[in-house]
Tab-separated table of N, CA and C in Angstrom:
chain	number	residue	atom	x	y	z
A	377	VAL	N	-20.487	-27.697	-79.839
A	377	VAL	CA	-21.266	-27.503	-81.044
A	377	VAL	C	-20.362	-27.443	-82.254
A	378	ALA	N	-19.191	-26.895	-82.077
A	378	ALA	CA	-18.313	-26.709	-83.225
A	378	ALA	C	-17.357	-27.873	-83.395
A	379	SER	N	-17.763	-29.077	-83.001
A	379	SER	CA	-16.875	-30.228	-83.108
A	379	SER	C	-16.883	-30.762	-84.526
A	380	SER	N	-16.544	-29.910	-85.474
A	380	SER	CA	-16.628	-30.253	-86.879
A	380	SER	C	-15.532	-31.205	-87.327
A	381	ALA	N	-14.496	-31.379	-86.528
A	381	ALA	CA	-13.444	-32.295	-86.917
A	381	ALA	C	-13.876	-33.745	-86.732
A	382	SER	N	-14.961	-33.947	-86.029
A	382	SER	CA	-15.467	-35.288	-85.816
A	382	SER	C	-16.979	-35.243	-85.732
A	383	SER	N	-17.625	-36.222	-86.295
A	383	SER	CA	-19.081	-36.226	-86.243
A	383	SER	C	-19.611	-37.147	-85.156
A	384	ARG	N	-18.757	-37.847	-84.460
A	384	ARG	CA	-19.198	-38.750	-83.401
A	384	ARG	C	-18.447	-38.440	-82.116
A	385	GLY	N	-19.032	-38.809	-81.000
A	385	GLY	CA	-18.395	-38.615	-79.707
A	385	GLY	C	-18.777	-37.280	-79.119
A	386	THR	N	-18.482	-37.117	-77.837
A	386	THR	CA	-18.775	-35.884	-77.135
A	386	THR	C	-17.487	-35.119	-76.974
A	387	SER	N	-17.520	-33.839	-77.250
A	387	SER	CA	-16.331	-33.013	-77.172
A	387	SER	C	-16.551	-31.900	-76.185
A	388	LYS	N	-15.454	-31.348	-75.676
A	388	LYS	CA	-15.567	-30.209	-74.782
A	388	LYS	C	-14.621	-29.123	-75.238
A	389	SER	N	-15.082	-27.889	-75.108
A	389	SER	CA	-14.266	-26.742	-75.481
A	389	SER	C	-14.923	-25.490	-74.956
A	390	LYS	N	-14.152	-24.409	-74.878
A	390	LYS	CA	-14.714	-23.084	-74.614
A	390	LYS	C	-14.990	-22.455	-75.957
A	391	SER	N	-16.149	-21.913	-76.127
A	391	SER	CA	-16.493	-21.298	-77.390
A	391	SER	C	-17.170	-19.969	-77.136
A	392	SER	N	-16.921	-19.014	-78.032
A	392	SER	CA	-17.513	-17.697	-77.832
A	392	SER	C	-18.789	-17.516	-78.624
A	393	SER	N	-19.165	-18.505	-79.385
A	393	SER	CA	-20.393	-18.380	-80.131
A	393	SER	C	-20.918	-19.746	-80.493
A	394	ILE	N	-22.174	-19.784	-80.847
A	394	ILE	CA	-22.792	-21.020	-81.268
A	394	ILE	C	-22.928	-20.953	-82.773
A	395	SER	N	-22.609	-22.072	-83.431
A	395	SER	CA	-22.488	-21.968	-84.867
A	395	SER	C	-22.667	-23.304	-85.547
A	396	ALA	N	-22.795	-23.241	-86.844
A	396	ALA	CA	-22.751	-24.421	-87.689
A	396	ALA	C	-21.384	-24.421	-88.361
A	397	SER	N	-20.792	-25.590	-88.484
A	397	SER	CA	-19.456	-25.657	-89.062
A	397	SER	C	-19.439	-26.558	-90.283
A	398	VAL	N	-18.539	-26.254	-91.175
A	398	VAL	CA	-18.342	-27.045	-92.370
A	398	VAL	C	-16.878	-27.432	-92.406
A	399	THR	N	-16.599	-28.709	-92.625
A	399	THR	CA	-15.229	-29.180	-92.683
A	399	THR	C	-14.946	-29.733	-94.070
A	400	VAL	N	-13.837	-29.329	-94.649
A	400	VAL	CA	-13.405	-29.854	-95.935
A	400	VAL	C	-11.923	-30.181	-95.838
A	401	LYS	N	-11.450	-31.049	-96.704
A	401	LYS	CA	-10.029	-31.363	-96.760
A	401	LYS	C	-9.362	-30.417	-97.741
A	402	GLN	N	-8.286	-29.790	-97.299
A	402	GLN	CA	-7.549	-28.870	-98.152
A	402	GLN	C	-6.082	-29.231	-98.022
A	403	LYS	N	-5.522	-29.821	-99.063
A	403	LYS	CA	-4.132	-30.261	-99.054
A	403	LYS	C	-3.879	-31.189	-97.866
A	404	GLN	N	-4.743	-32.205	-97.682
A	404	GLN	CA	-4.637	-33.214	-96.632
A	404	GLN	C	-4.783	-32.652	-95.225
A	405	ARG	N	-5.380	-31.484	-95.078
A	405	ARG	CA	-5.596	-30.888	-93.764
A	405	ARG	C	-7.057	-30.477	-93.681
A	406	ALA	N	-7.696	-30.825	-92.573
A	406	ALA	CA	-9.092	-30.439	-92.401
A	406	ALA	C	-9.174	-28.927	-92.190
A	407	VAL	N	-9.998	-28.265	-92.988
A	407	VAL	CA	-10.203	-26.824	-92.893
A	407	VAL	C	-11.673	-26.603	-92.571
A	408	CYS	N	-11.954	-25.771	-91.578
A	408	CYS	CA	-13.321	-25.566	-91.113
A	408	CYS	C	-13.709	-24.098	-91.223
A	409	THR	N	-14.995	-23.870	-91.446
A	409	THR	CA	-15.544	-22.521	-91.455
A	409	THR	C	-16.754	-22.504	-90.552
A	410	ARG	N	-16.789	-21.558	-89.626
A	410	ARG	CA	-17.904	-21.445	-88.688
A	410	ARG	C	-18.802	-20.302	-89.135
A	411	HIS	N	-20.060	-20.618	-89.356
A	411	HIS	CA	-21.066	-19.617	-89.722
A	411	HIS	C	-21.902	-19.346	-88.482
A	412	HIS	N	-21.844	-18.152	-87.963
A	412	HIS	CA	-22.486	-17.809	-86.692
A	412	HIS	C	-23.977	-17.546	-86.870
A	413	CYS	N	-24.766	-18.185	-86.024
A	413	CYS	CA	-26.190	-17.843	-85.986
A	413	CYS	C	-26.521	-17.175	-84.654
A	414	ILE	N	-25.797	-17.486	-83.611
A	414	ILE	CA	-25.901	-16.772	-82.337
A	414	ILE	C	-24.481	-16.367	-81.967
A	415	ASP	N	-24.223	-15.098	-81.984
A	415	ASP	CA	-22.870	-14.603	-81.733
A	415	ASP	C	-22.953	-13.548	-80.643
A	416	TRP	N	-22.595	-13.906	-79.421
A	416	TRP	CA	-22.761	-12.943	-78.341
A	416	TRP	C	-21.681	-11.881	-78.307
A	417	ASN	N	-20.751	-11.894	-79.256
A	417	ASN	CA	-19.834	-10.769	-79.414
A	417	ASN	C	-20.411	-9.717	-80.342
A	418	PHE	N	-21.486	-10.041	-81.034
A	418	PHE	CA	-22.102	-9.130	-81.994
A	418	PHE	C	-22.869	-8.031	-81.267
A	419	VAL	N	-22.570	-6.782	-81.592
A	419	VAL	CA	-23.289	-5.645	-80.995
A	419	VAL	C	-23.650	-4.619	-82.064
A	420	GLY	N	-23.956	-5.065	-83.250
A	420	GLY	CA	-24.377	-4.147	-84.297
A	420	GLY	C	-23.434	-4.089	-85.478
A	421	VAL	N	-22.210	-4.548	-85.326
A	421	VAL	CA	-21.260	-4.573	-86.428
A	421	VAL	C	-20.989	-6.041	-86.739
A	422	PRO	N	-21.629	-6.586	-87.778
A	422	PRO	CA	-21.471	-8.011	-88.042
A	422	PRO	C	-20.049	-8.355	-88.474
A	423	ARG	N	-19.679	-9.602	-88.236
A	423	ARG	CA	-18.374	-10.076	-88.701
A	423	ARG	C	-18.355	-10.002	-90.225
A	424	PRO	N	-17.269	-9.524	-90.810
A	424	PRO	CA	-17.222	-9.385	-92.263
A	424	PRO	C	-17.221	-10.739	-92.979
A	425	VAL	N	-16.659	-11.759	-92.350
A	425	VAL	CA	-16.620	-13.106	-92.924
A	425	VAL	C	-16.732	-14.104	-91.771
A	426	PRO	N	-17.189	-15.317	-92.053
A	426	PRO	CA	-17.184	-16.327	-90.996
A	426	PRO	C	-15.748	-16.626	-90.592
A	427	ASN	N	-15.538	-17.088	-89.345
A	427	ASN	CA	-14.158	-17.399	-88.998
A	427	ASN	C	-13.778	-18.766	-89.553
A	428	LYS	N	-12.499	-18.905	-89.853
A	428	LYS	CA	-11.976	-20.080	-90.529
A	428	LYS	C	-10.753	-20.569	-89.764
A	429	TRP	N	-10.614	-21.870	-89.642
A	429	TRP	CA	-9.474	-22.433	-88.942
A	429	TRP	C	-9.087	-23.759	-89.579
A	430	TRP	N	-7.929	-24.261	-89.221
A	430	TRP	CA	-7.503	-25.578	-89.667
A	430	TRP	C	-7.329	-26.468	-88.453
A	431	VAL	N	-7.400	-27.772	-88.682
A	431	VAL	CA	-7.428	-28.748	-87.595
A	431	VAL	C	-6.165	-29.582	-87.616
A	432	GLU	N	-5.560	-29.718	-86.454
A	432	GLU	CA	-4.394	-30.586	-86.260
A	432	GLU	C	-4.847	-31.756	-85.392
A	433	MET	N	-4.906	-32.951	-85.965
A	433	MET	CA	-5.372	-34.137	-85.245
A	433	MET	C	-4.202	-34.852	-84.560
A	434	SER	N	-4.481	-35.445	-83.385
A	434	SER	CA	-3.485	-36.311	-82.749
A	434	SER	C	-3.433	-37.620	-83.532
A	435	ASP	N	-2.372	-38.382	-83.353
A	435	ASP	CA	-2.217	-39.634	-84.101
A	435	ASP	C	-3.359	-40.610	-83.836
A	436	ASP	N	-3.874	-40.633	-82.596
A	436	ASP	CA	-4.969	-41.556	-82.273
A	436	ASP	C	-6.352	-40.969	-82.560
A	437	GLU	N	-6.403	-39.755	-83.085
A	437	GLU	CA	-7.629	-39.052	-83.453
A	437	GLU	C	-8.585	-38.869	-82.279
A	438	GLN	N	-8.070	-38.826	-81.068
A	438	GLN	CA	-8.889	-38.594	-79.875
A	438	GLN	C	-8.800	-37.148	-79.398
A	439	MET	N	-7.860	-36.401	-79.932
A	439	MET	CA	-7.673	-35.008	-79.550
A	439	MET	C	-7.316	-34.236	-80.814
A	440	TRP	N	-7.792	-33.001	-80.885
A	440	TRP	CA	-7.406	-32.143	-81.998
A	440	TRP	C	-7.352	-30.700	-81.542
A	441	LYS	N	-6.637	-29.908	-82.299
A	441	LYS	CA	-6.537	-28.478	-82.024
A	441	LYS	C	-7.058	-27.718	-83.229
A	442	GLU	N	-7.804	-26.673	-82.937
A	442	GLU	CA	-8.234	-25.742	-83.966
A	442	GLU	C	-7.259	-24.578	-83.935
A	443	TRP	N	-6.680	-24.265	-85.073
A	443	TRP	CA	-5.755	-23.138	-85.186
A	443	TRP	C	-6.376	-22.096	-86.101
A	444	ALA	N	-6.463	-20.875	-85.648
A	444	ALA	CA	-6.980	-19.794	-86.477
A	444	ALA	C	-6.014	-19.521	-87.624
A	445	TYR	N	-6.553	-19.159	-88.777
A	445	TYR	CA	-5.697	-18.737	-89.885
A	445	TYR	C	-4.976	-17.427	-89.566
A	446	PRO	N	-5.679	-16.410	-89.060
A	446	PRO	CA	-4.984	-15.138	-88.803
A	446	PRO	C	-3.914	-15.276	-87.719
A	447	THR	N	-2.862	-14.505	-87.863
A	447	THR	CA	-1.783	-14.494	-86.883
A	447	THR	C	-1.495	-13.059	-86.456
A	448	ASP	N	-0.785	-12.928	-85.335
A	448	ASP	CA	-0.416	-11.598	-84.854
A	448	ASP	C	0.903	-11.166	-85.499
A	449	ASP	N	1.465	-10.076	-85.037
A	449	ASP	CA	2.706	-9.540	-85.610
A	449	ASP	C	3.900	-10.472	-85.444
A	450	ASN	N	3.795	-11.422	-84.498
A	450	ASN	CA	4.882	-12.367	-84.264
A	450	ASN	C	4.651	-13.711	-84.950
A	451	GLY	N	3.602	-13.800	-85.762
A	451	GLY	CA	3.313	-15.044	-86.458
A	451	GLY	C	2.561	-16.068	-85.612
A	452	GLN	N	2.144	-15.677	-84.417
A	452	GLN	CA	1.407	-16.576	-83.534
A	452	GLN	C	-0.073	-16.540	-83.912
A	453	HIS	N	-0.687	-17.710	-84.054
A	453	HIS	CA	-2.125	-17.762	-84.345
A	453	HIS	C	-2.873	-17.088	-83.202
A	454	TYR	N	-3.873	-16.283	-83.534
A	454	TYR	CA	-4.510	-15.493	-82.488
A	454	TYR	C	-5.406	-16.315	-81.579
A	455	TYR	N	-5.757	-17.525	-81.956
A	455	TYR	CA	-6.406	-18.414	-81.005
A	455	TYR	C	-6.159	-19.860	-81.389
A	456	CYS	N	-6.280	-20.694	-80.378
A	456	CYS	CA	-6.174	-22.134	-80.550
A	456	CYS	C	-7.149	-22.752	-79.558
A	457	GLU	N	-7.944	-23.703	-80.013
A	457	GLU	CA	-8.828	-24.430	-79.108
A	457	GLU	C	-8.426	-25.896	-79.123
A	458	ARG	N	-8.342	-26.487	-77.941
A	458	ARG	CA	-8.027	-27.918	-77.823
A	458	ARG	C	-9.320	-28.662	-77.553
A	459	TRP	N	-9.582	-29.674	-78.357
A	459	TRP	CA	-10.777	-30.502	-78.220
A	459	TRP	C	-10.343	-31.924	-77.914
A	460	GLU	N	-11.169	-32.632	-77.173
A	460	GLU	CA	-10.858	-34.015	-76.833
A	460	GLU	C	-12.131	-34.843	-76.906
A	461	ARG	N	-12.027	-35.993	-77.545
A	461	ARG	CA	-13.161	-36.899	-77.632
A	461	ARG	C	-13.331	-37.582	-76.272
A	462	LEU	N	-14.557	-37.587	-75.769
A	462	LEU	CA	-14.866	-38.270	-74.521
A	462	LEU	C	-15.589	-39.563	-74.863
A	463	GLY	N	-15.151	-40.670	-74.305
A	463	GLY	CA	-15.723	-41.963	-74.677
A	463	GLY	C	-15.036	-42.484	-75.917
A	464	ASP	N	-15.542	-43.610	-76.425
A	464	ASP	CA	-14.861	-44.227	-77.564
A	464	ASP	C	-15.224	-43.594	-78.907
A	465	GLY	N	-16.324	-42.863	-78.976
A	465	GLY	CA	-16.697	-42.188	-80.220
A	465	GLY	C	-17.225	-43.109	-81.290
A	466	ASP	N	-17.283	-44.420	-81.004
A	466	ASP	CA	-17.760	-45.368	-82.004
A	466	ASP	C	-19.145	-45.912	-81.666
A	467	SER	N	-19.800	-45.335	-80.706
A	467	SER	CA	-21.100	-45.851	-80.299
A	467	SER	C	-22.184	-45.414	-81.272
A	468	ASP	N	-23.339	-46.013	-81.108
A	468	ASP	CA	-24.503	-45.629	-81.904
A	468	ASP	C	-25.394	-44.686	-81.127
A	469	ASP	N	-24.814	-43.962	-80.148
A	469	ASP	CA	-25.589	-43.020	-79.353
A	469	ASP	C	-26.200	-41.947	-80.236
A	470	VAL	N	-27.229	-41.337	-79.696
A	470	VAL	CA	-27.927	-40.289	-80.412
A	470	VAL	C	-27.014	-39.087	-80.659
A	471	ALA	N	-27.155	-38.504	-81.811
A	471	ALA	CA	-26.496	-37.239	-82.135
A	471	ALA	C	-27.553	-36.399	-82.842
A	472	LEU	N	-27.901	-35.268	-82.235
A	472	LEU	CA	-29.014	-34.470	-82.714
A	472	LEU	C	-28.680	-32.997	-82.578
A	473	ALA	N	-28.994	-32.223	-83.575
A	473	ALA	CA	-28.852	-30.764	-83.503
A	473	ALA	C	-30.112	-30.148	-84.081
A	474	LEU	N	-30.766	-29.283	-83.292
A	474	LEU	CA	-31.987	-28.607	-83.721
A	474	LEU	C	-31.816	-27.109	-83.589
A	475	ARG	N	-32.353	-26.383	-84.541
A	475	ARG	CA	-32.319	-24.925	-84.478
A	475	ARG	C	-33.748	-24.403	-84.426
A	476	LYS	N	-34.002	-23.529	-83.474
A	476	LYS	CA	-35.315	-22.901	-83.323
A	476	LYS	C	-35.531	-21.924	-84.474
A	477	ASN	N	-36.772	-21.742	-84.853
A	477	ASN	CA	-37.087	-20.784	-85.895
A	477	ASN	C	-36.762	-19.378	-85.386
A	478	PRO	N	-35.760	-18.693	-85.965
A	478	PRO	CA	-35.374	-17.363	-85.475
A	478	PRO	C	-36.444	-16.304	-85.722
A	479	ASN	N	-37.440	-16.607	-86.548
A	479	ASN	CA	-38.524	-15.657	-86.781
A	479	ASN	C	-39.562	-15.681	-85.666
A	480	ASP	N	-39.426	-16.621	-84.736
A	480	ASP	CA	-40.365	-16.770	-83.628
A	480	ASP	C	-39.628	-16.485	-82.314
A	481	GLY	N	-39.168	-15.241	-82.134
A	481	GLY	CA	-38.398	-14.876	-80.939
A	481	GLY	C	-36.922	-15.105	-81.168
A	482	PRO	N	-36.126	-15.054	-80.092
A	482	PRO	CA	-34.678	-15.219	-80.232
A	482	PRO	C	-34.312	-16.569	-80.852
A	483	ASP	N	-33.247	-16.566	-81.626
A	483	ASP	CA	-32.735	-17.794	-82.219
A	483	ASP	C	-32.356	-18.756	-81.101
A	484	GLY	N	-32.329	-20.037	-81.377
A	484	GLY	CA	-31.965	-21.016	-80.367
A	484	GLY	C	-31.466	-22.301	-80.980
A	485	ILE	N	-30.624	-23.008	-80.229
A	485	ILE	CA	-30.043	-24.265	-80.700
A	485	ILE	C	-30.056	-25.266	-79.550
A	486	LEU	N	-30.381	-26.508	-79.876
A	486	LEU	CA	-30.278	-27.630	-78.943
A	486	LEU	C	-29.402	-28.679	-79.601
A	487	VAL	N	-28.390	-29.141	-78.879
A	487	VAL	CA	-27.509	-30.194	-79.373
A	487	VAL	C	-27.492	-31.308	-78.339
A	488	VAL	N	-27.736	-32.535	-78.796
A	488	VAL	CA	-27.694	-33.709	-77.936
A	488	VAL	C	-26.691	-34.674	-78.539
A	489	VAL	N	-25.725	-35.113	-77.729
A	489	VAL	CA	-24.759	-36.117	-78.159
A	489	VAL	C	-24.648	-37.128	-77.029
A	490	GLY	N	-25.073	-38.354	-77.327
A	490	GLY	CA	-25.055	-39.386	-76.291
A	490	GLY	C	-25.943	-38.975	-75.134
A	491	ASP	N	-25.370	-38.948	-73.944
A	491	ASP	CA	-26.120	-38.616	-72.734
A	491	ASP	C	-26.041	-37.126	-72.394
A	492	HIS	N	-25.379	-36.330	-73.206
A	492	HIS	CA	-25.162	-34.912	-72.902
A	492	HIS	C	-25.965	-34.015	-73.834
A	493	PHE	N	-26.393	-32.866	-73.304
A	493	PHE	CA	-27.063	-31.884	-74.141
A	493	PHE	C	-26.565	-30.489	-73.791
A	494	ASN	N	-26.642	-29.602	-74.765
A	494	ASN	CA	-26.361	-28.179	-74.606
A	494	ASN	C	-27.460	-27.417	-75.322
A	495	TYR	N	-27.808	-26.262	-74.773
A	495	TYR	CA	-28.766	-25.397	-75.451
A	495	TYR	C	-28.336	-23.955	-75.257
A	496	VAL	N	-28.777	-23.113	-76.170
A	496	VAL	CA	-28.517	-21.680	-76.069
A	496	VAL	C	-29.603	-20.947	-76.846
A	497	PHE	N	-30.005	-19.810	-76.304
A	497	PHE	CA	-30.936	-18.919	-76.984
A	497	PHE	C	-30.254	-17.569	-77.152
A	498	GLY	N	-30.578	-16.887	-78.240
A	498	GLY	CA	-30.048	-15.548	-78.460
A	498	GLY	C	-30.579	-14.579	-77.412
A	499	ARG	N	-30.009	-13.397	-77.410
A	499	ARG	CA	-30.413	-12.373	-76.432
A	499	ARG	C	-31.893	-12.046	-76.520
A	500	ARG	N	-32.490	-11.809	-75.370
A	500	ARG	CA	-33.868	-11.308	-75.292
A	500	ARG	C	-33.773	-9.845	-74.873
A	501	MET	N	-33.841	-8.973	-75.840
A	501	MET	CA	-33.726	-7.550	-75.559
A	501	MET	C	-35.056	-7.026	-75.022
A	502	THR	N	-34.999	-6.062	-74.108
A	502	THR	CA	-36.207	-5.524	-73.478
A	502	THR	C	-36.818	-4.377	-74.279
A	503	GLY	N	-36.026	-3.753	-75.118
A	503	GLY	CA	-36.488	-2.562	-75.822
A	503	GLY	C	-36.116	-1.285	-75.085
A	504	ASP	N	-35.612	-1.434	-73.856
A	504	ASP	CA	-35.198	-0.275	-73.055
A	504	ASP	C	-33.699	0.007	-73.156
A	505	GLU	N	-32.996	-0.736	-73.998
A	505	GLU	CA	-31.554	-0.565	-74.127
A	505	GLU	C	-31.238	0.721	-74.884
A	506	ASN	N	-30.150	1.350	-74.520
A	506	ASN	CA	-29.667	2.533	-75.228
A	506	ASN	C	-28.731	2.111	-76.344
A	507	HIS	N	-28.605	2.964	-77.337
A	507	HIS	CA	-27.756	2.703	-78.493
A	507	HIS	C	-26.441	3.450	-78.321
A	508	TYR	N	-25.322	2.774	-78.587
A	508	TYR	CA	-23.993	3.384	-78.498
A	508	TYR	C	-23.326	3.226	-79.866
A	509	PRO	N	-23.505	4.195	-80.753
A	509	PRO	CA	-23.062	4.052	-82.141
A	509	PRO	C	-21.554	3.988	-82.337
A	510	THR	N	-20.768	4.373	-81.349
A	510	THR	CA	-19.313	4.388	-81.546
A	510	THR	C	-18.648	3.077	-81.143
A	511	VAL	N	-19.387	2.133	-80.579
A	511	VAL	CA	-18.772	0.887	-80.131
A	511	VAL	C	-18.915	-0.201	-81.189
A	512	SER	N	-17.945	-1.116	-81.219
A	512	SER	CA	-18.010	-2.209	-82.183
A	512	SER	C	-17.811	-3.570	-81.531
A	513	THR	N	-17.550	-3.605	-80.222
A	513	THR	CA	-17.390	-4.888	-79.541
A	513	THR	C	-18.285	-4.919	-78.311
A	514	LEU	N	-18.576	-6.110	-77.856
A	514	LEU	CA	-19.391	-6.277	-76.667
A	514	LEU	C	-18.711	-5.662	-75.448
A	515	VAL	N	-17.412	-5.857	-75.320
A	515	VAL	CA	-16.672	-5.295	-74.178
A	515	VAL	C	-16.800	-3.776	-74.155
A	516	ASP	N	-16.595	-3.140	-75.317
A	516	ASP	CA	-16.701	-1.682	-75.390
A	516	ASP	C	-18.110	-1.199	-75.056
A	517	LEU	N	-19.121	-1.918	-75.538
A	517	LEU	CA	-20.498	-1.523	-75.274
A	517	LEU	C	-20.800	-1.583	-73.770
A	518	VAL	N	-20.433	-2.693	-73.138
A	518	VAL	CA	-20.702	-2.840	-71.710
A	518	VAL	C	-19.915	-1.807	-70.914
A	519	ASP	N	-18.655	-1.600	-71.247
A	519	ASP	CA	-17.848	-0.603	-70.542
A	519	ASP	C	-18.459	0.792	-70.674
A	520	GLN	N	-18.877	1.158	-71.882
A	520	GLN	CA	-19.446	2.484	-72.084
A	520	GLN	C	-20.784	2.619	-71.353
A	521	ALA	N	-21.622	1.602	-71.419
A	521	ALA	CA	-22.914	1.651	-70.727
A	521	ALA	C	-22.714	1.792	-69.221
A	522	LEU	N	-21.813	1.027	-68.637
A	522	LEU	CA	-21.582	1.106	-67.195
A	522	LEU	C	-20.950	2.437	-66.791
A	523	ALA	N	-20.124	2.992	-67.670
A	523	ALA	CA	-19.485	4.276	-67.370
A	523	ALA	C	-20.502	5.400	-67.212
A	524	VAL	N	-21.659	5.255	-67.878
A	524	VAL	CA	-22.692	6.286	-67.760
A	524	VAL	C	-23.872	5.815	-66.903
A	525	GLY	N	-23.675	4.704	-66.182
A	525	GLY	CA	-24.712	4.214	-65.277
A	525	GLY	C	-25.872	3.504	-65.954
A	526	ASP	N	-25.670	3.012	-67.163
A	526	ASP	CA	-26.727	2.348	-67.926
A	526	ASP	C	-26.673	0.836	-67.694
A	527	ARG	N	-27.113	0.424	-66.533
A	527	ARG	CA	-27.077	-0.990	-66.154
A	527	ARG	C	-28.026	-1.846	-67.002
A	528	ILE	N	-29.152	-1.297	-67.414
A	528	ILE	CA	-30.129	-2.054	-68.215
A	528	ILE	C	-29.494	-2.531	-69.523
A	529	THR	N	-28.822	-1.638	-70.223
A	529	THR	CA	-28.180	-2.024	-71.485
A	529	THR	C	-27.073	-3.036	-71.243
A	530	ALA	N	-26.233	-2.803	-70.236
A	530	ALA	CA	-25.143	-3.736	-69.932
A	530	ALA	C	-25.687	-5.125	-69.632
A	531	GLU	N	-26.702	-5.213	-68.783
A	531	GLU	CA	-27.267	-6.518	-68.426
A	531	GLU	C	-27.930	-7.193	-69.623
A	532	SER	N	-28.619	-6.435	-70.451
A	532	SER	CA	-29.271	-7.026	-71.621
A	532	SER	C	-28.260	-7.679	-72.549
A	533	TYR	N	-27.136	-7.002	-72.778
A	533	TYR	CA	-26.138	-7.555	-73.685
A	533	TYR	C	-25.314	-8.668	-73.064
A	534	LEU	N	-25.216	-8.706	-71.750
A	534	LEU	CA	-24.463	-9.771	-71.092
A	534	LEU	C	-25.317	-10.999	-70.799
A	535	SER	N	-26.617	-10.861	-70.854
A	535	SER	CA	-27.514	-11.963	-70.520
A	535	SER	C	-27.694	-12.897	-71.708
A	536	ILE	N	-27.553	-14.182	-71.428
A	536	ILE	CA	-27.792	-15.196	-72.454
A	536	ILE	C	-28.307	-16.436	-71.743
A	537	ASP	N	-29.269	-17.097	-72.328
A	537	ASP	CA	-29.879	-18.283	-71.752
A	537	ASP	C	-29.204	-19.494	-72.383
A	538	ALA	N	-28.420	-20.219	-71.576
A	538	ALA	CA	-27.699	-21.369	-72.078
A	538	ALA	C	-27.504	-22.382	-70.965
A	539	GLY	N	-27.287	-23.623	-71.315
A	539	GLY	CA	-27.053	-24.631	-70.287
A	539	GLY	C	-26.532	-25.934	-70.860
A	540	HIS	N	-26.101	-26.779	-69.938
A	540	HIS	CA	-25.577	-28.112	-70.259
A	540	HIS	C	-26.137	-29.084	-69.245
A	541	GLY	N	-26.365	-30.291	-69.646
A	541	GLY	CA	-26.848	-31.291	-68.713
A	541	GLY	C	-26.698	-32.691	-69.257
A	542	SER	N	-27.134	-33.649	-68.448
A	542	SER	CA	-27.139	-35.053	-68.822
A	542	SER	C	-28.584	-35.515	-68.967
A	543	VAL	N	-28.881	-36.196	-70.034
A	543	VAL	CA	-30.222	-36.696	-70.275
A	543	VAL	C	-30.632	-37.674	-69.182
A	544	SER	N	-29.739	-38.566	-68.783
A	544	SER	CA	-30.075	-39.596	-67.801
A	544	SER	C	-30.284	-39.055	-66.405
A	545	LYS	N	-29.780	-37.879	-66.115
A	545	LYS	CA	-29.925	-37.278	-64.786
A	545	LYS	C	-31.212	-36.494	-64.667
A	546	GLY	N	-31.997	-36.406	-65.752
A	546	GLY	CA	-33.282	-35.717	-65.719
A	546	GLY	C	-33.100	-34.283	-65.789
């Protein structure tokens, strides 16, 4: 979904959230900003700003890396994602992204590129979850809930409806 460095072709990556991305050129380098609409790391403390990264393209433009702007104490970027174009990327295959109305139940996104599709829906909370006001991350929330035997809250926050498939395979 976050293949903002290219608008054509199918890409693969591990991502922690589903988002819309904006790419601009900044001093001859592609700079991207991801605005989260479904963020499964969110547990009540929203991100203060969207995450921002810069893109390093391979010479043949078939592979690129996303480098986070923030770095650790050693100057190492705190994350890097490697993306690779699958196929030639020059086809006239379908490219479609739809967002479900978030006012009608959990937010949702469907993305179709060529013969591949991905979908994700936001959490469906039961209303039986407990509140843990001292936690700010999903890991902390799940750990605290499990420590006190609160399996319902842990499962609710860990559950997400998402999938990938091929259109031609039905």
